[in-house]
Amino acid sequence: GMVGGIGVIVLLGLGVLAYLQVRTWDNTRTMAQHALRFDPNNDMAHAAMGNLTLDVADWEKTKEHFDAALKGNPVNSGHILNVGLMKLLDGNVDDAEKYFLRCQEVLPREWNSLFNLAVIELGRGKFDQAIELLNQSEKSKASEGTTFAK
């Protein structure tokens, strides 16, 4: 609902500071929990909760929230990327790769997923592909500010 939406905007602003001080961490968590109470499917609130639990290395909770965020908005490149990263941390490389490729479909040249695809290829010993992907990632990162300005 509307109230949840307002909470999310505030919470995303707080999320940036979350790792700087515990008090902000608590505030952000409270905001996210309130947002989820109003709207249990609030994808941005789940994403924020996922990031907070990531800070305290509560992997299971992080995965739950990132999965829920993606379920709430299956075409959000950030949510797709987060689930992929958790798969990668779990050692599910093939699964992770599918999410990073999906991220590329949703948001072509998204640099995080390109970087992670490069890491995967590096792990497979495919150095040419890895370097190519790293170059693409760096180029995308450099032009990130101008992508929508055309």
Short mmCIF file of C-alpha atoms in Angstrom, two decimals:
data_model
loop_
_atom_site.label_atom_id
_atom_site.label_comp_id
_atom_site.label_asym_id
_atom_site.label_seq_id
_atom_site.Cartn_x
_atom_site.Cartn_y
_atom_site.Cartn_z
CA GLY A 1 0.00 0.00 0.00
CA MET A 2 0.87 3.69 -0.06
CA VAL A 3 2.19 3.81 3.51
CA GLY A 4 4.57 0.95 2.75
CA GLY A 5 5.81 2.80 -0.30
CA ILE A 6 6.73 5.90 1.69
CA GLY A 7 8.60 3.76 4.22
CA VAL A 8 10.61 2.15 1.46
CA ILE A 9 11.82 5.48 0.08
CA VAL A 10 13.07 6.48 3.53
CA LEU A 11 14.51 3.03 4.15
CA LEU A 12 16.50 3.03 0.92
CA GLY A 13 18.07 6.32 1.95
CA LEU A 14 18.94 4.83 5.33
CA GLY A 15 20.20 1.64 3.70
CA VAL A 16 23.20 3.48 2.29
CA LEU A 17 24.31 4.39 5.80
CA ALA A 18 23.40 1.07 7.35
CA TYR A 19 26.91 -0.27 7.62
CA LEU A 20 28.26 2.94 9.17
CA GLN A 21 26.50 2.77 12.52
CA VAL A 22 24.50 0.23 14.46
CA ARG A 23 21.81 2.75 15.28
CA THR A 24 21.06 3.35 11.61
CA TRP A 25 21.09 -0.42 11.18
CA ASP A 26 18.32 -0.67 13.78
CA ASN A 27 16.35 2.19 12.21
CA THR A 28 16.57 0.66 8.76
CA ARG A 29 15.53 -2.71 10.09
CA THR A 30 12.55 -1.13 11.86
CA MET A 31 11.56 0.74 8.69
CA ALA A 32 11.82 -2.40 6.59
CA GLN A 33 9.86 -4.46 9.09
CA HIS A 34 7.11 -1.81 9.18
CA ALA A 35 7.01 -1.74 5.39
CA LEU A 36 6.69 -5.54 5.33
CA ARG A 37 3.91 -5.41 7.90
CA PHE A 38 1.91 -3.10 5.63
CA ASP A 39 2.84 -5.06 2.52
CA PRO A 40 4.49 -8.48 3.07
CA ASN A 41 5.37 -8.65 -0.63
CA ASN A 42 7.20 -5.32 -0.69
CA ASP A 43 10.21 -6.22 -2.82
CA MET A 44 12.31 -3.19 -1.87
CA ALA A 45 11.76 -3.81 1.84
CA HIS A 46 12.84 -7.42 1.35
CA ALA A 47 15.92 -6.21 -0.54
CA ALA A 48 16.78 -3.85 2.32
CA MET A 49 16.31 -6.61 4.89
CA GLY A 50 18.49 -8.85 2.74
CA ASN A 51 21.26 -6.25 2.72
CA LEU A 52 21.00 -5.80 6.50
CA THR A 53 21.20 -9.53 7.21
CA LEU A 54 24.12 -9.70 4.78
CA ASP A 55 25.95 -7.22 7.04
CA VAL A 56 25.63 -9.55 10.02
CA ALA A 57 26.33 -12.65 7.90
CA ASP A 58 22.94 -14.23 8.56
CA TRP A 59 23.08 -16.01 5.19
CA GLU A 60 19.85 -17.99 5.52
CA LYS A 61 17.80 -14.88 6.31
CA THR A 62 19.60 -12.96 3.55
CA LYS A 63 18.69 -15.63 1.01
CA GLU A 64 15.05 -15.66 2.16
CA HIS A 65 14.73 -11.90 1.76
CA PHE A 66 16.55 -11.73 -1.58
CA ASP A 67 14.36 -14.58 -2.90
CA ALA A 68 11.25 -12.80 -1.65
CA ALA A 69 12.38 -9.53 -3.25
CA LEU A 70 12.84 -11.26 -6.60
CA LYS A 71 9.47 -12.98 -6.28
CA GLY A 72 7.91 -9.56 -5.63
CA ASN A 73 9.54 -8.04 -8.70
CA PRO A 74 11.01 -10.67 -11.09
CA VAL A 75 12.37 -8.09 -13.56
CA ASN A 76 14.34 -5.97 -11.09
CA SER A 77 17.98 -6.40 -12.14
CA GLY A 78 19.23 -5.70 -8.60
CA HIS A 79 17.07 -8.47 -7.14
CA ILE A 80 18.20 -10.92 -9.85
CA LEU A 81 21.83 -10.00 -9.18
CA ASN A 82 21.45 -10.47 -5.40
CA VAL A 83 20.00 -13.97 -5.78
CA GLY A 84 22.81 -14.82 -8.20
CA LEU A 85 25.42 -13.60 -5.71
CA MET A 86 23.95 -15.79 -2.97
CA LYS A 87 24.07 -18.80 -5.33
CA LEU A 88 27.71 -17.98 -6.06
CA LEU A 89 28.52 -17.74 -2.34
CA ASP A 90 26.86 -21.15 -1.93
CA GLY A 91 29.13 -22.56 -4.62
CA ASN A 92 26.24 -23.13 -7.05
CA VAL A 93 28.19 -21.70 -9.98
CA ASP A 94 25.92 -22.94 -12.77
CA ASP A 95 22.83 -21.61 -10.99
CA ALA A 96 24.55 -18.30 -10.29
CA GLU A 97 25.50 -17.99 -13.95
CA LYS A 98 21.83 -18.34 -14.99
CA TYR A 99 20.89 -15.40 -12.76
CA PHE A 100 23.74 -13.20 -14.01
CA LEU A 101 22.75 -13.97 -17.62
CA ARG A 102 19.14 -13.20 -16.75
CA CYS A 103 20.31 -9.90 -15.27
CA GLN A 104 21.96 -9.13 -18.63
CA GLU A 105 18.67 -9.87 -20.43
CA VAL A 106 16.74 -7.52 -18.16
CA LEU A 107 19.42 -4.82 -18.09
CA PRO A 108 21.96 -5.23 -20.91
CA ARG A 109 25.56 -4.30 -20.01
CA GLU A 110 24.81 -4.21 -16.24
CA TRP A 111 28.40 -4.16 -14.94
CA ASN A 112 28.01 -6.18 -11.71
CA SER A 113 26.64 -9.22 -13.49
CA LEU A 114 29.28 -8.92 -16.23
CA PHE A 115 31.96 -8.84 -13.54
CA ASN A 116 30.51 -11.94 -11.84
CA LEU A 117 30.26 -13.76 -15.17
CA ALA A 118 33.95 -12.93 -15.65
CA VAL A 119 34.75 -14.40 -12.23
CA ILE A 120 32.91 -17.60 -13.18
CA GLU A 121 34.79 -17.93 -16.48
CA LEU A 122 38.05 -17.26 -14.64
CA GLY A 123 37.21 -20.11 -12.27
CA ARG A 124 36.67 -22.36 -15.29
CA GLY A 125 40.07 -21.42 -16.68
CA LYS A 126 38.52 -19.64 -19.67
CA PHE A 127 40.82 -16.64 -19.53
CA ASP A 128 39.94 -15.10 -22.92
CA GLN A 129 36.23 -15.02 -22.07
CA ALA A 130 36.99 -13.73 -18.59
CA ILE A 131 39.11 -10.85 -19.88
CA GLU A 132 36.50 -9.96 -22.51
CA LEU A 133 33.77 -9.86 -19.84
CA LEU A 134 35.96 -7.85 -17.48
CA ASN A 135 36.58 -5.29 -20.22
CA GLN A 136 32.84 -5.05 -20.92
CA SER A 137 32.18 -4.67 -17.20
CA GLU A 138 34.73 -1.86 -16.83
CA LYS A 139 33.36 -0.05 -19.89
CA SER A 140 29.79 -0.33 -18.60
CA LYS A 141 30.80 0.87 -15.15
CA ALA A 142 32.59 3.87 -16.63
CA SER A 143 29.59 4.89 -18.74
CA GLU A 144 26.96 4.01 -16.13
CA GLY A 145 26.01 7.65 -15.57
CA THR A 146 25.36 8.24 -19.27
CA THR A 147 23.40 5.10 -20.19
CA PHE A 148 19.98 6.79 -20.07
CA ALA A 149 21.09 10.24 -21.15
CA LYS A 150 21.06 9.47 -24.88
#
